[in-house]
Tab-separated table of C-alpha atoms and ligand atoms in Angstrom:
chain	number	residue	atom	x	y	z
A	30	MET	CA	106.605	-207.030	-70.171
A	31	PHE	CA	106.196	-209.665	-72.872
A	32	LYS	CA	109.346	-209.944	-75.004
A	33	LYS	CA	108.669	-212.706	-77.503
A	34	ILE	CA	107.183	-216.127	-78.027
A	35	ASP	CA	109.866	-218.207	-76.364
A	36	HIS	CA	108.624	-221.597	-77.440
A	37	ILE	CA	105.609	-223.664	-78.355
A	38	GLY	CA	105.215	-226.849	-76.328
A	39	VAL	CA	104.081	-229.941	-78.194
A	40	ALA	CA	102.923	-233.053	-76.333
A	41	VAL	CA	104.233	-236.222	-77.985
A	42	ASN	CA	104.031	-239.933	-77.248
A	43	ASN	CA	107.576	-240.733	-78.226
A	44	LEU	CA	110.344	-238.139	-78.255
A	45	GLU	CA	112.660	-240.124	-80.511
A	46	GLU	CA	109.968	-240.668	-83.147
A	47	SER	CA	108.967	-237.006	-83.041
A	48	LEU	CA	112.575	-235.869	-83.286
A	49	HIS	CA	112.860	-238.002	-86.374
A	50	ILE	CA	109.915	-236.142	-87.934
A	51	PHE	CA	111.024	-232.640	-86.935
A	52	LYS	CA	114.725	-233.191	-87.713
A	53	ASP	CA	115.018	-235.709	-90.504
A	54	VAL	CA	111.730	-235.044	-92.300
A	55	LEU	CA	111.087	-231.322	-91.683
A	56	GLY	CA	114.782	-230.467	-91.513
A	57	MET	CA	114.930	-228.592	-88.195
A	58	LYS	CA	117.910	-228.835	-85.850
A	59	CYS	CA	117.717	-230.033	-82.268
A	60	SER	CA	119.575	-227.768	-79.838
A	61	GLY	CA	119.355	-230.075	-76.840
A	62	GLU	CA	117.486	-232.699	-74.881
A	63	GLU	CA	116.826	-232.725	-71.169
A	64	GLU	CA	114.859	-234.601	-68.553
A	65	VAL	CA	112.966	-232.360	-66.138
A	66	LYS	CA	112.312	-234.692	-63.215
A	67	GLU	CA	110.103	-232.212	-61.313
A	68	GLN	CA	107.657	-232.245	-64.204
A	69	ASN	CA	107.978	-235.892	-65.266
A	70	VAL	CA	109.000	-234.982	-68.790
A	71	LYS	CA	111.755	-235.477	-71.300
A	72	VAL	CA	112.053	-232.473	-73.588
A	73	ALA	CA	113.865	-231.570	-76.787
A	74	PHE	CA	114.222	-228.076	-78.235
A	75	LEU	CA	114.265	-227.173	-81.922
A	76	PRO	CA	115.036	-223.486	-82.528
A	77	VAL	CA	113.120	-221.684	-85.288
A	78	GLY	CA	114.252	-218.089	-85.635
A	79	GLU	CA	113.861	-216.379	-82.252
A	80	SER	CA	111.546	-219.077	-80.925
A	81	GLU	CA	111.697	-222.806	-80.398
A	82	ILE	CA	109.566	-225.869	-80.647
A	83	GLU	CA	109.622	-227.826	-77.382
A	84	LEU	CA	108.723	-231.497	-77.726
A	85	LEU	CA	107.529	-233.046	-74.456
A	86	GLU	CA	107.248	-236.732	-73.672
A	87	SER	CA	105.930	-237.883	-70.305
A	88	THR	CA	108.225	-240.048	-68.212
A	89	SER	CA	105.369	-241.194	-66.006
A	90	PRO	CA	101.884	-242.507	-66.866
A	91	ASP	CA	100.271	-240.011	-64.467
A	92	GLY	CA	102.359	-237.000	-65.537
A	93	ASN	CA	100.646	-233.899	-66.948
A	94	ILE	CA	101.708	-234.617	-70.511
A	95	ALA	CA	100.500	-238.225	-70.345
A	96	LYS	CA	97.129	-237.063	-68.989
A	97	TYR	CA	96.888	-234.376	-71.659
A	98	ILE	CA	97.517	-236.858	-74.482
A	99	GLU	CA	95.005	-239.258	-72.974
A	100	LYS	CA	92.314	-236.556	-73.091
A	101	LYS	CA	93.182	-234.595	-76.223
A	102	GLY	CA	95.752	-236.583	-78.147
A	103	GLU	CA	99.168	-235.387	-79.273
A	104	GLY	CA	99.532	-231.770	-80.320
A	105	ILE	CA	100.140	-228.220	-79.167
A	106	HIS	CA	100.155	-228.209	-75.384
A	107	HIS	CA	101.215	-224.692	-74.376
A	108	ILE	CA	102.600	-221.396	-75.611
A	109	ALA	CA	105.494	-219.913	-73.691
A	110	PHE	CA	106.238	-216.206	-73.608
A	111	GLU	CA	109.526	-214.790	-72.473
A	112	VAL	CA	108.878	-212.032	-69.948
A	113	GLU	CA	111.066	-209.417	-68.362
A	114	ASP	CA	110.369	-209.759	-64.646
A	115	LEU	CA	108.462	-212.924	-63.851
A	116	ASP	CA	107.939	-212.209	-60.130
A	117	VAL	CA	106.440	-208.780	-60.736
A	118	MET	CA	104.298	-210.046	-63.590
A	119	LEU	CA	102.872	-212.915	-61.514
A	120	LYS	CA	101.944	-210.503	-58.712
A	121	ASN	CA	100.268	-208.112	-61.132
A	122	LEU	CA	98.333	-210.851	-62.911
A	123	GLN	CA	97.153	-212.250	-59.602
A	124	LYS	CA	95.927	-208.795	-58.589
A	125	LYS	CA	93.943	-208.643	-61.826
A	126	GLY	CA	92.237	-211.907	-60.986
A	127	VAL	CA	94.101	-214.150	-63.437
A	128	ARG	CA	94.170	-217.750	-62.208
A	129	LEU	CA	97.717	-218.980	-61.790
A	130	ILE	CA	98.800	-222.607	-61.783
A	131	ASP	CA	102.126	-221.507	-60.287
A	132	LYS	CA	101.966	-218.654	-57.797
A	133	GLU	CA	105.730	-218.884	-57.447
A	134	PRO	CA	108.162	-219.444	-60.329
A	135	ARG	CA	109.609	-222.935	-60.580
A	136	TYR	CA	112.481	-224.578	-62.411
A	137	GLY	CA	112.067	-225.242	-66.115
A	138	ALA	CA	114.158	-226.803	-68.857
A	139	GLY	CA	117.360	-224.999	-69.728
A	140	GLY	CA	117.583	-223.421	-66.271
A	141	ALA	CA	114.736	-220.992	-66.939
A	142	ARG	CA	112.336	-219.827	-64.246
A	143	ILE	CA	108.809	-220.583	-65.366
A	144	ALA	CA	105.196	-220.293	-64.251
A	145	PHE	CA	101.963	-221.445	-65.860
A	146	LEU	CA	98.703	-219.502	-66.060
A	147	HIS	CA	95.429	-221.395	-65.887
A	148	PRO	CA	93.847	-221.887	-69.327
A	149	LYS	CA	90.455	-220.938	-67.842
A	150	SER	CA	91.821	-217.391	-67.599
A	151	THR	CA	93.343	-217.254	-71.069
A	152	ASN	CA	90.765	-218.478	-73.578
A	153	GLY	CA	91.704	-222.113	-73.202
A	154	ILE	CA	95.390	-221.584	-73.941
A	155	LEU	CA	97.836	-222.960	-71.428
A	156	VAL	CA	100.276	-220.060	-71.121
A	157	GLU	CA	103.781	-220.476	-69.752
A	158	LEU	CA	105.742	-217.423	-68.720
A	159	CYS	CA	109.493	-217.834	-68.640
A	160	GLU	CA	112.465	-215.831	-67.616
A	161	HIS	CA	115.944	-216.871	-68.645
A	162	LYS	CA	118.721	-216.778	-66.119
A	163	SER	CA	121.062	-214.653	-68.215
A	164	GLN	CA	118.580	-211.765	-67.960
A	165	LYS	CA	118.971	-211.483	-64.209
A	166	ALA	CA	122.727	-211.949	-64.089
B	3	ZN	ZN1	107.423	-225.031	-72.124
């Protein structure tokens, strides 16, 4: 079950410069920064109501975010939905023929379990499904 839009991922060249824009210019608050080594990214979260903006900077020239910016420039990279039971949902989507980038959930920022769907299956939108730890506990 889809619960809400968890966050919108934005690919940026320079996290510090983008934080300056989102915090000091737009007036949002940053709730935390983290490096996710598995994904070669540094991320920062800016909560807006029930959802967040996730700024992503690549830590490696051949990381996904770096490649994305090279092709399409900075901008919205993915939309993340919070879901109730990620394992069940991935199995069901696979049965329906949805192409999955992650067949098994992996570790995401903030300790969430996440999985990406292939944009070819979702009208060109890179969809991230995430499940927060506290739900399972
Ligand atoms: Zn994300």
